[in-house]
CSV table of C-alpha atoms in Angstrom, one decimal:
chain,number,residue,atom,x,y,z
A,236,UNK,CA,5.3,23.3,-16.5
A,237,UNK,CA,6.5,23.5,-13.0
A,238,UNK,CA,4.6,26.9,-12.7
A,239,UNK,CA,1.7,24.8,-13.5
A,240,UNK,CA,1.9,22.2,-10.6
A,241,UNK,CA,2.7,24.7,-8.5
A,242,UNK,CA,-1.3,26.2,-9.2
A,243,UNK,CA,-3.3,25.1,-6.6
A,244,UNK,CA,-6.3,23.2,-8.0
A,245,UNK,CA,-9.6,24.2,-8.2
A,246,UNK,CA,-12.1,23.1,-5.3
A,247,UNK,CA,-15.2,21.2,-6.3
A,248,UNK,CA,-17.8,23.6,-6.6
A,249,UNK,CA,-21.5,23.6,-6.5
A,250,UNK,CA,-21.5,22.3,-10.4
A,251,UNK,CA,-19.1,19.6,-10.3
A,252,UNK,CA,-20.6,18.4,-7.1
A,253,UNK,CA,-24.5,18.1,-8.8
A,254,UNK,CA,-22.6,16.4,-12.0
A,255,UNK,CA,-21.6,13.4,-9.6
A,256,UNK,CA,-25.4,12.3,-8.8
A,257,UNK,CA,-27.8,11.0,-11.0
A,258,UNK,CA,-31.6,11.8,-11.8
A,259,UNK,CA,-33.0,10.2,-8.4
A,260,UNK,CA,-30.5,11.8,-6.3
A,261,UNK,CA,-27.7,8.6,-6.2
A,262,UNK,CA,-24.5,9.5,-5.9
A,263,UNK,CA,-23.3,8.0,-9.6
A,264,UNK,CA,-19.6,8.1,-8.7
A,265,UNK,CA,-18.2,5.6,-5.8
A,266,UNK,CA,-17.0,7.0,-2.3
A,267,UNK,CA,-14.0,6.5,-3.1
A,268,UNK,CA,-13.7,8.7,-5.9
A,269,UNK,CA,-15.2,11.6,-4.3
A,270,UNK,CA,-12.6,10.9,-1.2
A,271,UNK,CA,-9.8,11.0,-3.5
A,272,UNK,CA,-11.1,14.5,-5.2
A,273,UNK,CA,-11.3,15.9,-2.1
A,274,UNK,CA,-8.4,15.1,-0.6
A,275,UNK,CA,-6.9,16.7,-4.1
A,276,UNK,CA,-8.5,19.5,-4.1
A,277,UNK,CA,-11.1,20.7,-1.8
A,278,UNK,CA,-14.8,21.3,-1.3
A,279,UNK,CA,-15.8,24.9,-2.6
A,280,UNK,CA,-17.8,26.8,0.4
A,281,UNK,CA,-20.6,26.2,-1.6
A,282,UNK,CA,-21.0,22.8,-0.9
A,283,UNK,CA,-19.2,22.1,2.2
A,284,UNK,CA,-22.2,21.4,4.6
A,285,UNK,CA,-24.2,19.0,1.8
A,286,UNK,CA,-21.1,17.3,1.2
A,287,UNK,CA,-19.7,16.8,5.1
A,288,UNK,CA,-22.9,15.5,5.4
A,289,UNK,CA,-21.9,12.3,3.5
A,290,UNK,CA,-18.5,12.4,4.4
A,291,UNK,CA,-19.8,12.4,8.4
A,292,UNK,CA,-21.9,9.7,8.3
A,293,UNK,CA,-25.3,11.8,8.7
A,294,UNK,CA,-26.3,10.8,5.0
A,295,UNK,CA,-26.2,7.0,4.1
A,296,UNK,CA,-23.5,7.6,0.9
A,297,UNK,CA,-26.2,5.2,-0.8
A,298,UNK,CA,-29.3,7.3,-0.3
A,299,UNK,CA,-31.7,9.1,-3.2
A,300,UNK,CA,-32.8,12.2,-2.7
A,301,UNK,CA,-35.9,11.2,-0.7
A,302,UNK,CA,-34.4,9.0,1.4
A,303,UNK,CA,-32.1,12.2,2.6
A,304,UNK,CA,-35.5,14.0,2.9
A,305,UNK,CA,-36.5,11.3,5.0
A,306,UNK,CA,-33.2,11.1,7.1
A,307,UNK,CA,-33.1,14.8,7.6
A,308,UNK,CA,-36.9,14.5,9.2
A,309,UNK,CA,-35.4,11.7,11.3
A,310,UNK,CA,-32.4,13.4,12.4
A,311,UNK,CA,-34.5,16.8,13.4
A,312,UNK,CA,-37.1,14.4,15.4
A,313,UNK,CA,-34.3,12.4,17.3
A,314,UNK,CA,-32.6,15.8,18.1
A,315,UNK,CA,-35.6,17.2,19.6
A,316,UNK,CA,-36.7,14.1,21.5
A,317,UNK,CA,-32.6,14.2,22.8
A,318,UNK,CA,-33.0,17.7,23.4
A,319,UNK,CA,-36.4,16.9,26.1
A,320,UNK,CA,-34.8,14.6,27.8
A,321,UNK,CA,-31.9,16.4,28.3
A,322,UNK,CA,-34.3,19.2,30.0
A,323,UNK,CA,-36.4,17.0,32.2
A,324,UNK,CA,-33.1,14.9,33.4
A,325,UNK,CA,-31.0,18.2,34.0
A,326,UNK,CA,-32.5,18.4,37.8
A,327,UNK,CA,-31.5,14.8,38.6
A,328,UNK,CA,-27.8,15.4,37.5
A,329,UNK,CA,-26.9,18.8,38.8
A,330,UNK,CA,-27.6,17.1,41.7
A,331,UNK,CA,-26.9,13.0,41.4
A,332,UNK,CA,-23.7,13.7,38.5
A,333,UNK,CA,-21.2,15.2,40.5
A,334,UNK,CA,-19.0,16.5,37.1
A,335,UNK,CA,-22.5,17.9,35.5
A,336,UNK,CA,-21.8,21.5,36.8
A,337,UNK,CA,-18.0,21.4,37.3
A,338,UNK,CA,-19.1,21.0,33.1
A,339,UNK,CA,-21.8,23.6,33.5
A,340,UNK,CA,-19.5,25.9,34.4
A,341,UNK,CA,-16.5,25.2,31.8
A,342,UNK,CA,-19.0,25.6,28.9
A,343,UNK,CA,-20.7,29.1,30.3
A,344,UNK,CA,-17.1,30.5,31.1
A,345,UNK,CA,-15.4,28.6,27.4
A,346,UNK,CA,-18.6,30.5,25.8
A,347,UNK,CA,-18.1,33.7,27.8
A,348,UNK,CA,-15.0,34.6,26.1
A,349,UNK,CA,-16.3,33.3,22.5
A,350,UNK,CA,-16.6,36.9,20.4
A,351,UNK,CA,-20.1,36.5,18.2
A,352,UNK,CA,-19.8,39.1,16.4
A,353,UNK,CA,-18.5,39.7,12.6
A,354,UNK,CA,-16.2,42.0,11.1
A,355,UNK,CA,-19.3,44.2,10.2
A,356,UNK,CA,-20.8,43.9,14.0
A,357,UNK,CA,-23.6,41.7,13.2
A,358,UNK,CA,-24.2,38.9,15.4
A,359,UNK,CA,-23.2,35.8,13.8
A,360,UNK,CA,-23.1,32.8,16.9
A,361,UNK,CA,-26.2,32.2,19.4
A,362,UNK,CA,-24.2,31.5,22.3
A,363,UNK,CA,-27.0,30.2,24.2
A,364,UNK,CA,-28.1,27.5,21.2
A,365,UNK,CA,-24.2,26.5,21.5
A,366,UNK,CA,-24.6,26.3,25.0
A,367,UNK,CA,-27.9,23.8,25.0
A,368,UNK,CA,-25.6,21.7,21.7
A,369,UNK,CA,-22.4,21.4,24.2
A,370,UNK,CA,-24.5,20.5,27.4
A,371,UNK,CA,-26.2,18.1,25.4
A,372,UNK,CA,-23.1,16.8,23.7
A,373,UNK,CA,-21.6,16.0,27.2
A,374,UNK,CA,-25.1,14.6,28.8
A,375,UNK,CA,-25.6,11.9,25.7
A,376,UNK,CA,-21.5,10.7,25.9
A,377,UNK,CA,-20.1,11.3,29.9
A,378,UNK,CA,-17.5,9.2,29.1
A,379,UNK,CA,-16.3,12.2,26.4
A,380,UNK,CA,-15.2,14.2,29.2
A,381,UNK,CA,-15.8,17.5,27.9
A,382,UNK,CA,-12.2,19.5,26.7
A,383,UNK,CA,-11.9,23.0,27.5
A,384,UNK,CA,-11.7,25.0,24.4
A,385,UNK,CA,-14.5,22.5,22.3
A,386,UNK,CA,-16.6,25.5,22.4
A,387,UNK,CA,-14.3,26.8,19.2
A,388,UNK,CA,-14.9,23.4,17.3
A,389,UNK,CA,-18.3,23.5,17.5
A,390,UNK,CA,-18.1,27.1,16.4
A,391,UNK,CA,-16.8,26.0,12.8
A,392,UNK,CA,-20.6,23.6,12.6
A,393,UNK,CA,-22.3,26.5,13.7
A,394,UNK,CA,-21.2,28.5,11.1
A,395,UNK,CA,-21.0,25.5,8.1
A,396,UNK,CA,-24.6,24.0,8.9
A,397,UNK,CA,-28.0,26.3,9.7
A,398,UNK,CA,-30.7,23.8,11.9
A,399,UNK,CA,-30.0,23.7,15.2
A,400,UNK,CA,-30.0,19.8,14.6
A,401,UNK,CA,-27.7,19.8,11.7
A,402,UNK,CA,-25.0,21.6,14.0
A,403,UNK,CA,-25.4,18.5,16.9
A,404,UNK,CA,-25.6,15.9,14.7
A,405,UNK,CA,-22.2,16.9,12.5
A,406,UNK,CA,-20.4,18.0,15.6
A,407,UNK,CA,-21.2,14.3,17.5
A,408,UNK,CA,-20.6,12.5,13.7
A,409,UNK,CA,-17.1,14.5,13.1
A,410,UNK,CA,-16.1,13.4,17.1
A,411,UNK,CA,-16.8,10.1,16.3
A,412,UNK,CA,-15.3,10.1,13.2
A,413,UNK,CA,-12.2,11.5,14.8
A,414,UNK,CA,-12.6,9.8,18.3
A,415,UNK,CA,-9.3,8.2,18.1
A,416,UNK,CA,-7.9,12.1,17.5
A,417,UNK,CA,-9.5,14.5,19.5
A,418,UNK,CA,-11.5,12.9,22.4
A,419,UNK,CA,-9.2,13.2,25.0
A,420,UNK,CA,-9.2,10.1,27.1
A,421,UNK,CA,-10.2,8.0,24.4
A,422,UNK,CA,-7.7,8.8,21.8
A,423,UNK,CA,-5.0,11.5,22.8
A,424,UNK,CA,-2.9,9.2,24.7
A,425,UNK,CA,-2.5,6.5,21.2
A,426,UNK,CA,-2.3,9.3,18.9
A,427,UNK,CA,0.9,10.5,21.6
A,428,UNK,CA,2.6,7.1,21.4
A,429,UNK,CA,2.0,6.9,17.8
A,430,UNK,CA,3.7,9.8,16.9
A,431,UNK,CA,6.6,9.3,19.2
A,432,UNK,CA,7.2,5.8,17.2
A,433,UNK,CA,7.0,7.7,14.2
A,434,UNK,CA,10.0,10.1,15.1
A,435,UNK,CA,11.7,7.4,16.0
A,436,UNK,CA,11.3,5.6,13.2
A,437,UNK,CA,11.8,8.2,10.7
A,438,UNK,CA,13.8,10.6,12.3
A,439,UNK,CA,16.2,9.1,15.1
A,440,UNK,CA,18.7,11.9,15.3
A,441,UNK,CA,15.7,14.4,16.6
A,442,UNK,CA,14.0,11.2,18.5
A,443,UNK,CA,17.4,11.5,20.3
A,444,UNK,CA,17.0,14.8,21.5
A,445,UNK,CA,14.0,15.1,22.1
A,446,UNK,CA,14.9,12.2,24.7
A,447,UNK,CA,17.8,13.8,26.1
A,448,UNK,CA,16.3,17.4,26.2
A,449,UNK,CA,12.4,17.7,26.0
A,450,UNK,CA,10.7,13.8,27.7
A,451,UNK,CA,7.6,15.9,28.0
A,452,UNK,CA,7.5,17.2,25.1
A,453,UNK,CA,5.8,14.8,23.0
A,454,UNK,CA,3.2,14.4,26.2
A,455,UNK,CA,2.8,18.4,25.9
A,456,UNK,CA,1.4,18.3,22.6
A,457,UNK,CA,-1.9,16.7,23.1
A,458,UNK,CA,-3.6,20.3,22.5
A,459,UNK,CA,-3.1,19.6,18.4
A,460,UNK,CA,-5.0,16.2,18.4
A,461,UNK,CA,-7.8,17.4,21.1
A,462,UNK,CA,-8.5,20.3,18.9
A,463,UNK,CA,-7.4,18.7,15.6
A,464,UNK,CA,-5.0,21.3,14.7
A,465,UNK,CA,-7.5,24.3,14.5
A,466,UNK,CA,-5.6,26.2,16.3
A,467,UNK,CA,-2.7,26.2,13.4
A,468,UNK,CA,-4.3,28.1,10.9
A,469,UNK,CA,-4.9,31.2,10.0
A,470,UNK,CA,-8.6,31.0,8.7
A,471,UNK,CA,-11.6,29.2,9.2
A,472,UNK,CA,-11.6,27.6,5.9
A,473,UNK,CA,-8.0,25.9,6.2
A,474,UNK,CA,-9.1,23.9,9.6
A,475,UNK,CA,-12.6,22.8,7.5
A,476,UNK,CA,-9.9,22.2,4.6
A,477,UNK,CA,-7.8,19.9,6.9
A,478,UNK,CA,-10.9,17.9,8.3
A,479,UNK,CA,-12.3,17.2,5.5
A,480,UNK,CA,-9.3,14.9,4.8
A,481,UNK,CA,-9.3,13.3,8.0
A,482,UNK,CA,-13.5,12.8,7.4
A,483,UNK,CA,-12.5,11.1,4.5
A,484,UNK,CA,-10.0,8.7,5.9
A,485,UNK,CA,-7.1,9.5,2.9
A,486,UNK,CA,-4.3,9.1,2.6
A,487,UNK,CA,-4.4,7.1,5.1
A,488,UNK,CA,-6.0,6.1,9.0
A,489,UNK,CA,-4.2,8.4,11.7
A,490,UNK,CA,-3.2,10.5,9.3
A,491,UNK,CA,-3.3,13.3,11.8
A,492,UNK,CA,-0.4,11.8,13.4
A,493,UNK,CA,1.8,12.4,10.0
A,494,UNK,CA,0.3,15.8,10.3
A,495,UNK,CA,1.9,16.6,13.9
A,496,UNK,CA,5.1,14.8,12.8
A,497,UNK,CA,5.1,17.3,9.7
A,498,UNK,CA,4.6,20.7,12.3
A,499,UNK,CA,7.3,19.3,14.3
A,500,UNK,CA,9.7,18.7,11.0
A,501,UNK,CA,9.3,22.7,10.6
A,502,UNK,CA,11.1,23.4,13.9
A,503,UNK,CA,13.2,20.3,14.0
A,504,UNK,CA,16.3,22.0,12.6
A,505,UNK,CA,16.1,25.1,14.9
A,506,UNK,CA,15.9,22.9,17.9
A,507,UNK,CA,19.0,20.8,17.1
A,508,UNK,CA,21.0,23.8,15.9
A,509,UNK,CA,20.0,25.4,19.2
A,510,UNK,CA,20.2,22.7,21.2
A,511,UNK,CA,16.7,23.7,22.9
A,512,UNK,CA,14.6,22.0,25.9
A,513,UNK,CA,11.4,21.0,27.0
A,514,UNK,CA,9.9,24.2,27.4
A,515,UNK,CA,11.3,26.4,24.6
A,516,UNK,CA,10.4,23.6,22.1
A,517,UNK,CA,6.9,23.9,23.4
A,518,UNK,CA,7.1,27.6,22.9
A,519,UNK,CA,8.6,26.8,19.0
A,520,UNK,CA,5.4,24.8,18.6
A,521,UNK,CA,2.8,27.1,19.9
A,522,UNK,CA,4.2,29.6,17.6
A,523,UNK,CA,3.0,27.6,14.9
A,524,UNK,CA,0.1,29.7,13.6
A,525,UNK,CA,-1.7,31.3,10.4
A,526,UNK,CA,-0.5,28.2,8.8
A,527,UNK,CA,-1.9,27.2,4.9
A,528,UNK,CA,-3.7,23.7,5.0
A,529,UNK,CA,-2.9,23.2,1.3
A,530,UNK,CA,0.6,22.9,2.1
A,531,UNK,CA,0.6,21.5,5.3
A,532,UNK,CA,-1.6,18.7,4.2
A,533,UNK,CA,0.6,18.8,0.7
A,534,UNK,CA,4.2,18.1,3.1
A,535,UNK,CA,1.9,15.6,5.2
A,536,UNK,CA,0.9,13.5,2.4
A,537,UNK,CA,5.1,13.4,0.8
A,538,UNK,CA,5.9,12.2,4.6
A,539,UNK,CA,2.9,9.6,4.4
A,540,UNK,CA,4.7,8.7,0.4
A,541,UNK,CA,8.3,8.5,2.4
A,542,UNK,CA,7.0,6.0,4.8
């Protein structure tokens, strides 16, 4: 039987996912359900982008079928209204906004080194509609900032949604969803003091250490929360696997910060049998890659059990 736990279960897929909705298009079963199913076991490819719709906030969890039909009209509309004034305000703030093309110029050099093309050499990104979706991103939320390196988030909506206005609206949705993860000056700094309490708390030998050896440590590892841990994985479809669990909120709020208190629980040992400092810690971290998000978030949510 332990063979049989140790089988990863079987993503929703396209069928499961039509059997929870009824004949007008209402969701039969409650959000909370569905949240708990995913966080179990996945959304199949298949139905990723019509279920992160729901789980974003871009469909009502409520709505019939027509009333998405009508939302999705809306959401195309307010995009392309958003989208003019963007253009006919542009003049005024490369020359009024003094950040607007310090910005300009991190998203054309972010998007420079962004490779479109697939394994079989098709082109698979348009850089420039990426570049109009971050430049209007920054425009309709200054106070954002705009992080370095977003250019790769927004790559994983590119390639999950189709419409140019699905891709805007589930990138802004997921940052406000996760605001109080990966928006740097909103949310880095508490998720930075929230994990530190948590080390402390669960962990003091380590806390001790990481005192004594490595203060900045803990500071140093904003890059995991502004990018919510994408850069930990080894494929595409373990970062959408790990944000669809924050999206839905379980097992908990801040889960993320049980998430970087799990990564750091896989080097903890080495850096206390090696007695290491700041900067080789940091080096311990960053090599932290090709990760699985099944077991990462399956060792997150036994730490989350523990607490």
């Amino acid at each position: 039987s332990s063979c049989l736990q140790e089988a990863k279960p079987l993503p929703i897929d396209r069928n499961e996912w039509e059997g929870y909705f009824d004949e007008s298009g209402h969701l039969a079963k409650s959000q909370d359900f569905i949240s708990s199913i995913i966080l179990e076991r996945g959304l199949d490819p298949s139905v990723r982008s019509e279920a992160w719709k729901f789980l974003t906030g871009y469909y009502p969890w409520s709505s019939s079928r027509d009333e998405r039909l009508a939302v999705e009209g809306m959401r195309r509309k307010n995009y392309e209204s958003l989208a003019k004034m963007c253009d006919k305000i542009q003049p005024l703030l490369e020359t009024e906004h003094r950040d607007f093309s310090r910005v300009c110029s991190f998203i054309n050099s972010d998007l420079q080194r962004l490779y479109t093309r697939d394994a079989q050499g098709q082109t698979r990104v348009d850089k420039k509609q990426m570049e109009k979706i971050l430049l209007l991103s920054y425009v309709c939320n200054t106070e954002a900032e705009y992080q370095q390196g977003f250019h790769e988030m927004l790559l994983l909506f590119h390639l999950l949604a189709e419409q140019e206005h699905e891709i805007y609206w589930l990138f802004q949705f997921f940052l406000q969803k996760t605001e109080h993860s990966c928006v740097m000056n909103i949310g880095v700094g508490k998720n930075l003091i929230m994990l530190k309490a948590l080390i402390a708390f669960m962990d003091p030998t380590f806390a001790k250490h990481l005192e004594g050896k490595g203060t900045q440590v803990i500071q140093s590892l904003f890059p995991w929360f502004s990018f919510s841990f994408q850069r930990v994985f080894k494929s595409f479809y373990d970062v959408w696997r790990l944000w669809e669990v924050f999206l839905i909120g379980k097992p908990c709020r801040n889960f993320q910060v049980i998430v970087a208190y799990t990564l750091l629980q896989m080097v903890r040992d080495q850096i206390l049998q090696e007695n290491m400092a700041g900067d080789d810690i940091l080096m311990l971290c960053g090599n932290l890659v090709d990760l699985d998000a099944e077991q990462l978030i399956s060792e997150a949510c036994s730490t989350y059990d523990r607490l």
